[in-house]
Short mmCIF file of C-alpha atoms in Angstrom, two decimals:
data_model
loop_
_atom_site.label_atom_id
_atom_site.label_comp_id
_atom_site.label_asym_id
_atom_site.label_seq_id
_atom_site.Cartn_x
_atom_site.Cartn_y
_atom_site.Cartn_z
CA UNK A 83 -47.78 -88.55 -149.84
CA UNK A 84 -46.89 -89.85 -152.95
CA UNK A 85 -43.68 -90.53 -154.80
CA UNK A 86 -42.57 -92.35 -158.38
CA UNK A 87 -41.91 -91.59 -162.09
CA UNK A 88 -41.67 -93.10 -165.46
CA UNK A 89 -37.97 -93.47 -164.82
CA UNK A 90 -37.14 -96.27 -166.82
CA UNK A 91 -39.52 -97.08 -169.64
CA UNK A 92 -38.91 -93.93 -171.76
CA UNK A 93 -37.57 -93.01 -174.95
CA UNK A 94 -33.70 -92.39 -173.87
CA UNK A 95 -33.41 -95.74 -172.23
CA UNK A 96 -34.56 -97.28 -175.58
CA UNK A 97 -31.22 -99.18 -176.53
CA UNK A 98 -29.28 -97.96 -180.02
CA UNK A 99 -30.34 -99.64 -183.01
CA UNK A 100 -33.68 -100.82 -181.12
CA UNK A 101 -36.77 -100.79 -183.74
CA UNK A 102 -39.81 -99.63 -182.04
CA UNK A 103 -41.77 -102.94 -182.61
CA UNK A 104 -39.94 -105.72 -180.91
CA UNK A 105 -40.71 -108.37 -184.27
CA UNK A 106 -38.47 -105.55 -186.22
CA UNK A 107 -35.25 -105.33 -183.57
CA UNK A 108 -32.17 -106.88 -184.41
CA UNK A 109 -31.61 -110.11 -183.20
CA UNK A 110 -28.47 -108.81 -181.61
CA UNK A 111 -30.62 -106.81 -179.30
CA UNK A 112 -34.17 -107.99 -179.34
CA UNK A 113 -32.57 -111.05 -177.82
CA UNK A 114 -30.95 -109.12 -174.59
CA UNK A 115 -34.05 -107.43 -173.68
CA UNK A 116 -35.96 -108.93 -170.80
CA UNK A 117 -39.26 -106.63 -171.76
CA UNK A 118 -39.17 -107.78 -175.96
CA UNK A 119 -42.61 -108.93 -176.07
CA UNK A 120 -41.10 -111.82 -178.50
CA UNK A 121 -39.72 -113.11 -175.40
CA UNK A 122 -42.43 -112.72 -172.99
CA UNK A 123 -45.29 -113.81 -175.71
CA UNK A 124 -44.07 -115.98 -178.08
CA UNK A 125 -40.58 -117.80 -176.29
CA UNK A 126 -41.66 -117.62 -172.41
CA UNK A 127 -45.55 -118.94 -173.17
CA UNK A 128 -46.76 -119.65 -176.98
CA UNK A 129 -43.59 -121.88 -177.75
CA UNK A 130 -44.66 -123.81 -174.78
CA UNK A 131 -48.25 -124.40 -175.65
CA UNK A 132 -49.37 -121.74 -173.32
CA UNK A 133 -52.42 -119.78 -174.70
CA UNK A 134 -53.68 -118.42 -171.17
CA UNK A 135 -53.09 -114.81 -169.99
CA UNK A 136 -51.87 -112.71 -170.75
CA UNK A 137 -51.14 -114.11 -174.16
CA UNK A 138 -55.12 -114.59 -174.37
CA UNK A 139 -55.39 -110.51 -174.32
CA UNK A 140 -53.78 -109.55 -177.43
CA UNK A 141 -56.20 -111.75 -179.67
CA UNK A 142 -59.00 -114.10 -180.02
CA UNK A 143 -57.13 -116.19 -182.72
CA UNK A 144 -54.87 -118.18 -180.17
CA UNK A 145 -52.37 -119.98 -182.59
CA UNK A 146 -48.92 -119.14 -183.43
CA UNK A 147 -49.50 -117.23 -186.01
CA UNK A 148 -52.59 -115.11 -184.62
CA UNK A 149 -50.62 -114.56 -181.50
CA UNK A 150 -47.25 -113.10 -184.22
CA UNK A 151 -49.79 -111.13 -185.84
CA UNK A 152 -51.02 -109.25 -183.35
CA UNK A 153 -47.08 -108.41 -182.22
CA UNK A 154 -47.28 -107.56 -185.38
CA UNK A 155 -49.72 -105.02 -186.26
CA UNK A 156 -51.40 -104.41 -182.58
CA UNK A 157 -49.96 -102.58 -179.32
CA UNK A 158 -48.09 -104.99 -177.32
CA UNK A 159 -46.28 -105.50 -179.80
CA UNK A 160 -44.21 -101.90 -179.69
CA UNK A 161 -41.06 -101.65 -178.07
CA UNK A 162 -42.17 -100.72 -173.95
CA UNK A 163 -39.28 -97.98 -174.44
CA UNK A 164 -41.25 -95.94 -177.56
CA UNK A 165 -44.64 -96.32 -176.45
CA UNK A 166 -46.86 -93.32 -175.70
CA UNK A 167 -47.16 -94.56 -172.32
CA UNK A 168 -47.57 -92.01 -169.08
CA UNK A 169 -47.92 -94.86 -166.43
CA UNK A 170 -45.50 -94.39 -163.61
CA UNK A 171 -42.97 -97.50 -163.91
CA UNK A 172 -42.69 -97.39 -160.14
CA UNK A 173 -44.34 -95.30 -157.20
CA UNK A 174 -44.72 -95.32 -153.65
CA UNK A 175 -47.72 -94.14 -151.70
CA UNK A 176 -48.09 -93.34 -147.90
CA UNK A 177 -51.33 -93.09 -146.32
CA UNK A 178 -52.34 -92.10 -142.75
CA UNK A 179 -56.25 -92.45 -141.24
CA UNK A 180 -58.05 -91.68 -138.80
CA UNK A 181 -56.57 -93.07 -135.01
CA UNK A 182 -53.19 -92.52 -136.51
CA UNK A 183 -53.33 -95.86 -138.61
CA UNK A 184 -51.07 -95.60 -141.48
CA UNK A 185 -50.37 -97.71 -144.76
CA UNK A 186 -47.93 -98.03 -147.82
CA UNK A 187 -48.23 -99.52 -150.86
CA UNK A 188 -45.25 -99.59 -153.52
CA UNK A 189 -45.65 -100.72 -157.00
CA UNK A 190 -43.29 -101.41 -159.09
CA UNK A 191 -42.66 -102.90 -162.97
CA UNK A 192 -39.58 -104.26 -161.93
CA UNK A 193 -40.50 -107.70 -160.16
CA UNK A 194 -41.62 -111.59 -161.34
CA UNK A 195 -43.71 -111.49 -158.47
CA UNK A 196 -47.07 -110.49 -157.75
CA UNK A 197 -49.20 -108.51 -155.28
CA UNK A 198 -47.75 -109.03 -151.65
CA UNK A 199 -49.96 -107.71 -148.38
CA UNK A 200 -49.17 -107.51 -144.93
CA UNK A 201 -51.83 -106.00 -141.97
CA UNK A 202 -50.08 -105.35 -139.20
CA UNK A 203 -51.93 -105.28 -136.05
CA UNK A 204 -51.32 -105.08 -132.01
CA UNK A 205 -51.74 -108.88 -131.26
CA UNK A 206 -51.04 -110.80 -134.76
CA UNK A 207 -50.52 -109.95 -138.65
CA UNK A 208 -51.60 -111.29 -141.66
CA UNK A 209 -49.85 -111.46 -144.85
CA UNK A 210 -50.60 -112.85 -148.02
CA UNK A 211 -49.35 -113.05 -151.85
CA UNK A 212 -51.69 -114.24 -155.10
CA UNK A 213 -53.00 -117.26 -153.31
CA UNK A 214 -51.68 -118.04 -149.90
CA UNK A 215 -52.37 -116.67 -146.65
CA UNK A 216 -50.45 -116.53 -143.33
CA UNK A 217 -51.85 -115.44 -140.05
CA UNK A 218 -49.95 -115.32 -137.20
CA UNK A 219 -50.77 -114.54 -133.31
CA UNK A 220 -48.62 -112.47 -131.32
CA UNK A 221 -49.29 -114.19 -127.75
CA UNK A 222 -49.22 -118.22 -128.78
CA UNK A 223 -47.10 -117.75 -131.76
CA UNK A 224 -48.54 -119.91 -133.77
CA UNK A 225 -49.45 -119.24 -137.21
CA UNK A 226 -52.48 -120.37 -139.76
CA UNK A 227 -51.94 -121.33 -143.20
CA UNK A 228 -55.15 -120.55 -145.67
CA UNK A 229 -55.06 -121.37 -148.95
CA UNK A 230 -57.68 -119.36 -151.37
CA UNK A 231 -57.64 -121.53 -154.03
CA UNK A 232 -57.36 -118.66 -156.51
CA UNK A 233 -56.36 -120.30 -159.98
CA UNK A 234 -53.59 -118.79 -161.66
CA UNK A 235 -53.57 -120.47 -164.52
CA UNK A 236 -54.17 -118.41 -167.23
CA UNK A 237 -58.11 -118.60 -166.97
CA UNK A 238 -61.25 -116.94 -166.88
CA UNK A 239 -60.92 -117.71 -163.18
CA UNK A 240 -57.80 -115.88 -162.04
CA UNK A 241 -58.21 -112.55 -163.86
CA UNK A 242 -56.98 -109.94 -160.94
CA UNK A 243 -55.80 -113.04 -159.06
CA UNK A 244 -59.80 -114.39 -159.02
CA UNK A 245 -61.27 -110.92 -157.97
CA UNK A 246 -63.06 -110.71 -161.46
CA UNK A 247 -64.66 -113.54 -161.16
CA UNK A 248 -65.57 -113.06 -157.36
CA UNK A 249 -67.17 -109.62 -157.95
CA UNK A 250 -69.49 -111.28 -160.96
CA UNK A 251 -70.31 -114.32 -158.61
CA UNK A 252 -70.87 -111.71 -155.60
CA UNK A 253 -73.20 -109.34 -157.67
CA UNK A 254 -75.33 -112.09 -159.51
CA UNK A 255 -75.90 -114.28 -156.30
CA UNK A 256 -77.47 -110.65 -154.78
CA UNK A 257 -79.31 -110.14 -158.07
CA UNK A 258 -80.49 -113.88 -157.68
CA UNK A 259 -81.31 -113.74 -153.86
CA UNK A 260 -82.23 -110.09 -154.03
CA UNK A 261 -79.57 -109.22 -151.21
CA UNK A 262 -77.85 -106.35 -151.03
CA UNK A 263 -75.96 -107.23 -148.43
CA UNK A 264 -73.81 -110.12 -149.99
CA UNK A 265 -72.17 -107.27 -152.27
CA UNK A 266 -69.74 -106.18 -149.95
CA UNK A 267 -68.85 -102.77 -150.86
CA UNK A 268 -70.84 -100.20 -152.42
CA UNK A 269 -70.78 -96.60 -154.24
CA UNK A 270 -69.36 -94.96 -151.47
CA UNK A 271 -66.19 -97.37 -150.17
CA UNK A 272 -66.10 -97.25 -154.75
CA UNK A 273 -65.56 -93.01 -154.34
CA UNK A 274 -63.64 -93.46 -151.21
CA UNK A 275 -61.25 -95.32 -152.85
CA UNK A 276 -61.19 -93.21 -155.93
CA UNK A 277 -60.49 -89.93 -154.27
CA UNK A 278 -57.78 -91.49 -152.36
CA UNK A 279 -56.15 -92.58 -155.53
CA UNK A 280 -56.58 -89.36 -157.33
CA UNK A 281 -55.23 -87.48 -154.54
CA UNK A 282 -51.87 -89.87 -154.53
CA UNK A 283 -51.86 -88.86 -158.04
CA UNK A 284 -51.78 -85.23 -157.32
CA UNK A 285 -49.20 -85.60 -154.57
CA UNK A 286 -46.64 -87.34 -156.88
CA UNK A 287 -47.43 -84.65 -159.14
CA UNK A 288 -46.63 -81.67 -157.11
CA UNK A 289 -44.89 -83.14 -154.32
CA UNK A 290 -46.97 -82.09 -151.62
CA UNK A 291 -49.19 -84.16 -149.05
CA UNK A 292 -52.41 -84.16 -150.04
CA UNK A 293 -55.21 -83.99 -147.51
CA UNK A 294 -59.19 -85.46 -147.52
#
C-alpha cells in the first residue's frame, strides 16, 4: 500500500511575485527560497569552486558563466513551484512478502540527507546511509563498522552513491571473464522490481492495496 502526493511543489505554493525562472525572481524573494536553484547551483557549489554533481548535470561548459547560462535558458533553471513536474514530493510505500516479511520505504524531497537503510532481522540488524555501514548482533552486542568507500565527491565515481559505476565494473568484468555469474541480478529480479514499483504507483493512485 502506497501513500504520497505532490503536496508541496505546485503552482499555489509558488510565492507572490515569484518569476518562474529563479535568475528572473526578485531579490526580495529569490533570496528566501531554500529550492532557488541560484542558491543551490551557483551560491552553495559554483561560488565555491565546486564543479562536481550535480552542478556537472546541467552542462558540459563548467565555468561560471556556462553553469548561469544553463539557469538561464535550460530546465533547472525554472522555479521547482511552476514546473510541469508530476513526481510525488513525498510518498510512503508498505510492502509485505512471502513468510509475512514486511518492508517500508519513505521518500521524501524534504531532507539534506541521503538514502538511509535498516534490515531488521531475529538475531542482529544492519543499517547503513551513503557510505557507512553498521551491523550489530543481538546476543554479544557488539557491533561492526564497514566503511564502503563510496566517493561522494561529485565524481564519475559516486553517481547513485557508486552504484553506477559498480554495475559498469560488474557487467564488463563478466563480459571480460565471460561469467555470468558475477552480474548479480538479472532480467527477472529487473521485472520483479519493476512490477512492484508500478503496482505502488497504482496503489497511491487509487488508494487500494495492490496485490502480485
Amino acid at each position: 500500500q502506497s501513500f504520497g502526493s505532490l503536496y508541496h511543489f505546485n503552482a499555489a505554493n509558488q510565492p507572490a511575485g515569484a518569476a518562474d525562472r529563479c535568475v528572473n525572481c526578485p531579490a526580495g524573494i529569490e533570496s528566501l527560497c531554500p529550492y532557488s536553484a541560484l542558491k543551490i547551483y551557483m551560491r552553495d557549489r559554483v561560488f565555491k569552486g565546486n564543479f562536481g554533481w550535480p552542478v556537472n548535470v546541467l552542462t558540459e561548459e563548467l565555468t561560471r558563466e556556462g553553469v548561469l547560462k544553463a539557469l538561464q535558458e535550460g530546465p533547472y533553471g525554472r522555479c521547482v513551484y511552476a514546473c510541469d513536474n508530476d513526481v510525488v514530493d513525498h510518498q510512503t510505500v508498505n510492502l509485505e512478502f512471502e513468510n509475512h516479511r514486511t518492508a517500508g520505504m519513505t521518500m521524501t524531497a524534504f531532507s539534506d540527507e541521503g538514502r538511509h537503510t535498516r534490515i531488521l532481522g531475529t538475531h542482529g540488524m544492519i543499517r547503513g546511509d551513503s557510505r557507512m555501514i553498521w551491523c550489530k548482533d543481538f546476543l554479544t552486542g557488539e557491533t561492526k563498522e564497514i566503511d564502503s568507500g563510496v566517493n561522494d565527491d561529485g565524481s564519475i565515481l559516486s553517481g547513485h552513491g557508486g552504484g553506477d559505476f559498480g554495475l559498469m565494473k560488474s557487467f564488463i568484468h563478466a563480459v571480460l571473464e565471460q561469467d555470468q555469474s558475477l552480474i548479480l541480478s538479472g532480467p527477472d529480479e529487473t521485472l520483479e522490481s519493476h512490477l512492484m514499483v508500478f503496482a505502488a504507483e497504482k496503489s497511491r493512485q487509487t488508494g487500494q492495496v495492490v496485490e502480485l
